[in-house]
Amino acid sequence: MSDTVEEAGPSRVTLLDIEGAFYLCEGEEHIDAVLSGDGDYPLPVNCIKFASMASMRQSLGDEVNVAGLWQINPDVVSRLRREEKINAINGDDA
């Protein structure tokens, strides 16, 4: 995998962390590479943390429905953190 950080590109990967459950909010076209750790995908992976579903809805509105999003195994997120590929964002501060 390339270690190139693609900061300004139109494509990106964004995860939502809601009460410790992770959802792919943006970048579905990169899901295979993110899950396997093989291949190229935009870096860093943004991970927006919310304390609750209510705080996520307050920040992002009703347009984001987690029922329609891919849920990501916490072990995948742990690997991304170990590899320093996560940009942690506190969504409750937004």
PDB file of C-alpha atoms in Angstrom:
ATOM      1  CA  MET A   1       0.000   0.000   0.000  1.00  0.00           C
ATOM      2  CA  SER A   2       1.175   3.498  -0.730  1.00  0.00           C
ATOM      3  CA  ASP A   3       1.877   5.739   2.241  1.00  0.00           C
ATOM      4  CA  THR A   4       0.951   8.803   0.215  1.00  0.00           C
ATOM      5  CA  VAL A   5      -1.442  11.074   2.067  1.00  0.00           C
ATOM      6  CA  GLU A   6      -4.128  12.389  -0.243  1.00  0.00           C
ATOM      7  CA  GLU A   7      -5.322  15.386   1.759  1.00  0.00           C
ATOM      8  CA  ALA A   8      -6.973  17.619  -0.821  1.00  0.00           C
ATOM      9  CA  GLY A   9      -8.517  15.069  -3.173  1.00  0.00           C
ATOM     10  CA  PRO A  10     -12.241  14.871  -3.865  1.00  0.00           C
ATOM     11  CA  SER A  11     -12.395  11.342  -2.468  1.00  0.00           C
ATOM     12  CA  ARG A  12     -12.010  10.573   1.219  1.00  0.00           C
ATOM     13  CA  VAL A  13     -12.904   8.008   3.830  1.00  0.00           C
ATOM     14  CA  THR A  14     -14.934   9.119   6.843  1.00  0.00           C
ATOM     15  CA  LEU A  15     -16.048   6.956   9.744  1.00  0.00           C
ATOM     16  CA  LEU A  16     -18.551   7.826  12.444  1.00  0.00           C
ATOM     17  CA  ASP A  17     -17.839   6.576  15.974  1.00  0.00           C
ATOM     18  CA  ILE A  18     -21.148   6.581  17.827  1.00  0.00           C
ATOM     19  CA  GLU A  19     -20.954   5.169  21.336  1.00  0.00           C
ATOM     20  CA  GLY A  20     -18.078   2.898  20.238  1.00  0.00           C
ATOM     21  CA  ALA A  21     -19.830   1.561  17.111  1.00  0.00           C
ATOM     22  CA  PHE A  22     -18.167   2.510  13.813  1.00  0.00           C
ATOM     23  CA  TYR A  23     -19.941   3.309  10.538  1.00  0.00           C
ATOM     24  CA  LEU A  24     -18.583   4.161   7.092  1.00  0.00           C
ATOM     25  CA  CYS A  25     -20.131   7.531   6.295  1.00  0.00           C
ATOM     26  CA  GLU A  26     -18.086   8.432   3.224  1.00  0.00           C
ATOM     27  CA  GLY A  27     -15.798   6.526   0.865  1.00  0.00           C
ATOM     28  CA  GLU A  28     -17.758   3.352   0.159  1.00  0.00           C
ATOM     29  CA  GLU A  29     -15.715   2.860  -3.015  1.00  0.00           C
ATOM     30  CA  HIS A  30     -12.667   2.280  -0.770  1.00  0.00           C
ATOM     31  CA  ILE A  31     -14.273  -0.155   1.697  1.00  0.00           C
ATOM     32  CA  ASP A  32     -12.421  -3.257   0.454  1.00  0.00           C
ATOM     33  CA  ALA A  33      -9.003  -1.594   0.760  1.00  0.00           C
ATOM     34  CA  VAL A  34      -9.808  -0.133   4.194  1.00  0.00           C
ATOM     35  CA  LEU A  35     -11.082  -3.450   5.562  1.00  0.00           C
ATOM     36  CA  SER A  36      -8.213  -5.541   4.200  1.00  0.00           C
ATOM     37  CA  GLY A  37      -5.432  -3.005   4.661  1.00  0.00           C
ATOM     38  CA  ASP A  38      -4.335  -3.755   1.081  1.00  0.00           C
ATOM     39  CA  GLY A  39      -4.444  -1.325  -1.791  1.00  0.00           C
ATOM     40  CA  ASP A  40      -4.644   2.425  -1.893  1.00  0.00           C
ATOM     41  CA  TYR A  41      -7.234   4.607  -0.248  1.00  0.00           C
ATOM     42  CA  PRO A  42      -7.266   8.291   0.749  1.00  0.00           C
ATOM     43  CA  LEU A  43      -5.401   9.085   3.946  1.00  0.00           C
ATOM     44  CA  PRO A  44      -5.893  10.025   6.658  1.00  0.00           C
ATOM     45  CA  VAL A  45      -9.156   8.260   7.419  1.00  0.00           C
ATOM     46  CA  ASN A  46     -11.367  10.745   9.261  1.00  0.00           C
ATOM     47  CA  CYS A  47     -13.114   9.348  12.329  1.00  0.00           C
ATOM     48  CA  ILE A  48     -15.745  11.619  13.847  1.00  0.00           C
ATOM     49  CA  LYS A  49     -16.600  10.636  17.424  1.00  0.00           C
ATOM     50  CA  PHE A  50     -20.024  11.296  18.924  1.00  0.00           C
ATOM     51  CA  ALA A  51     -21.084  10.548  22.493  1.00  0.00           C
ATOM     52  CA  SER A  52     -24.546   9.447  21.379  1.00  0.00           C
ATOM     53  CA  MET A  53     -26.857   9.016  18.415  1.00  0.00           C
ATOM     54  CA  ALA A  54     -28.660  12.177  19.535  1.00  0.00           C
ATOM     55  CA  SER A  55     -25.466  14.254  19.428  1.00  0.00           C
ATOM     56  CA  MET A  56     -24.676  12.870  15.953  1.00  0.00           C
ATOM     57  CA  ARG A  57     -28.144  13.867  14.730  1.00  0.00           C
ATOM     58  CA  GLN A  58     -27.765  17.299  16.314  1.00  0.00           C
ATOM     59  CA  SER A  59     -24.464  17.852  14.465  1.00  0.00           C
ATOM     60  CA  LEU A  60     -25.181  16.153  11.124  1.00  0.00           C
ATOM     61  CA  GLY A  61     -28.959  16.342  10.912  1.00  0.00           C
ATOM     62  CA  ASP A  62     -31.455  13.729   9.812  1.00  0.00           C
ATOM     63  CA  GLU A  63     -29.798  13.215   6.413  1.00  0.00           C
ATOM     64  CA  VAL A  64     -27.363  10.693   7.964  1.00  0.00           C
ATOM     65  CA  ASN A  65     -29.152   7.439   8.739  1.00  0.00           C
ATOM     66  CA  VAL A  66     -26.768   4.844  10.197  1.00  0.00           C
ATOM     67  CA  ALA A  67     -29.184   2.045   9.278  1.00  0.00           C
ATOM     68  CA  GLY A  68     -28.074   2.524   5.677  1.00  0.00           C
ATOM     69  CA  LEU A  69     -24.327   2.651   6.419  1.00  0.00           C
ATOM     70  CA  TRP A  70     -21.732  -0.119   6.529  1.00  0.00           C
ATOM     71  CA  GLN A  71     -20.785  -0.980  10.109  1.00  0.00           C
ATOM     72  CA  ILE A  72     -17.013  -1.342  10.528  1.00  0.00           C
ATOM     73  CA  ASN A  73     -15.433  -3.880  12.875  1.00  0.00           C
ATOM     74  CA  PRO A  74     -13.646  -2.137  15.792  1.00  0.00           C
ATOM     75  CA  ASP A  75     -10.543  -4.254  15.054  1.00  0.00           C
ATOM     76  CA  VAL A  76     -10.236  -2.504  11.684  1.00  0.00           C
ATOM     77  CA  VAL A  77     -10.339   0.885  13.417  1.00  0.00           C
ATOM     78  CA  SER A  78      -7.757  -0.317  15.971  1.00  0.00           C
ATOM     79  CA  ARG A  79      -5.442  -1.326  13.105  1.00  0.00           C
ATOM     80  CA  LEU A  80      -5.869   2.067  11.448  1.00  0.00           C
ATOM     81  CA  ARG A  81      -5.025   3.772  14.755  1.00  0.00           C
ATOM     82  CA  ARG A  82      -1.945   1.581  15.292  1.00  0.00           C
ATOM     83  CA  GLU A  83      -0.791   2.430  11.777  1.00  0.00           C
ATOM     84  CA  GLU A  84      -1.446   6.143  12.520  1.00  0.00           C
ATOM     85  CA  LYS A  85      -3.894   6.476   9.628  1.00  0.00           C
ATOM     86  CA  ILE A  86      -6.763   7.988  11.636  1.00  0.00           C
ATOM     87  CA  ASN A  87      -7.592  11.666  11.929  1.00  0.00           C
ATOM     88  CA  ALA A  88      -9.685  11.764  15.130  1.00  0.00           C
ATOM     89  CA  ILE A  89     -12.344  14.476  15.193  1.00  0.00           C
ATOM     90  CA  ASN A  90     -14.617  15.248  18.150  1.00  0.00           C
ATOM     91  CA  GLY A  91     -18.040  15.663  16.570  1.00  0.00           C
ATOM     92  CA  ASP A  92     -19.579  16.849  19.822  1.00  0.00           C
ATOM     93  CA  ASP A  93     -17.473  20.032  19.588  1.00  0.00           C
ATOM     94  CA  ALA A  94     -18.858  20.911  16.153  1.00  0.00           C
TER      95      ALA A  94
END
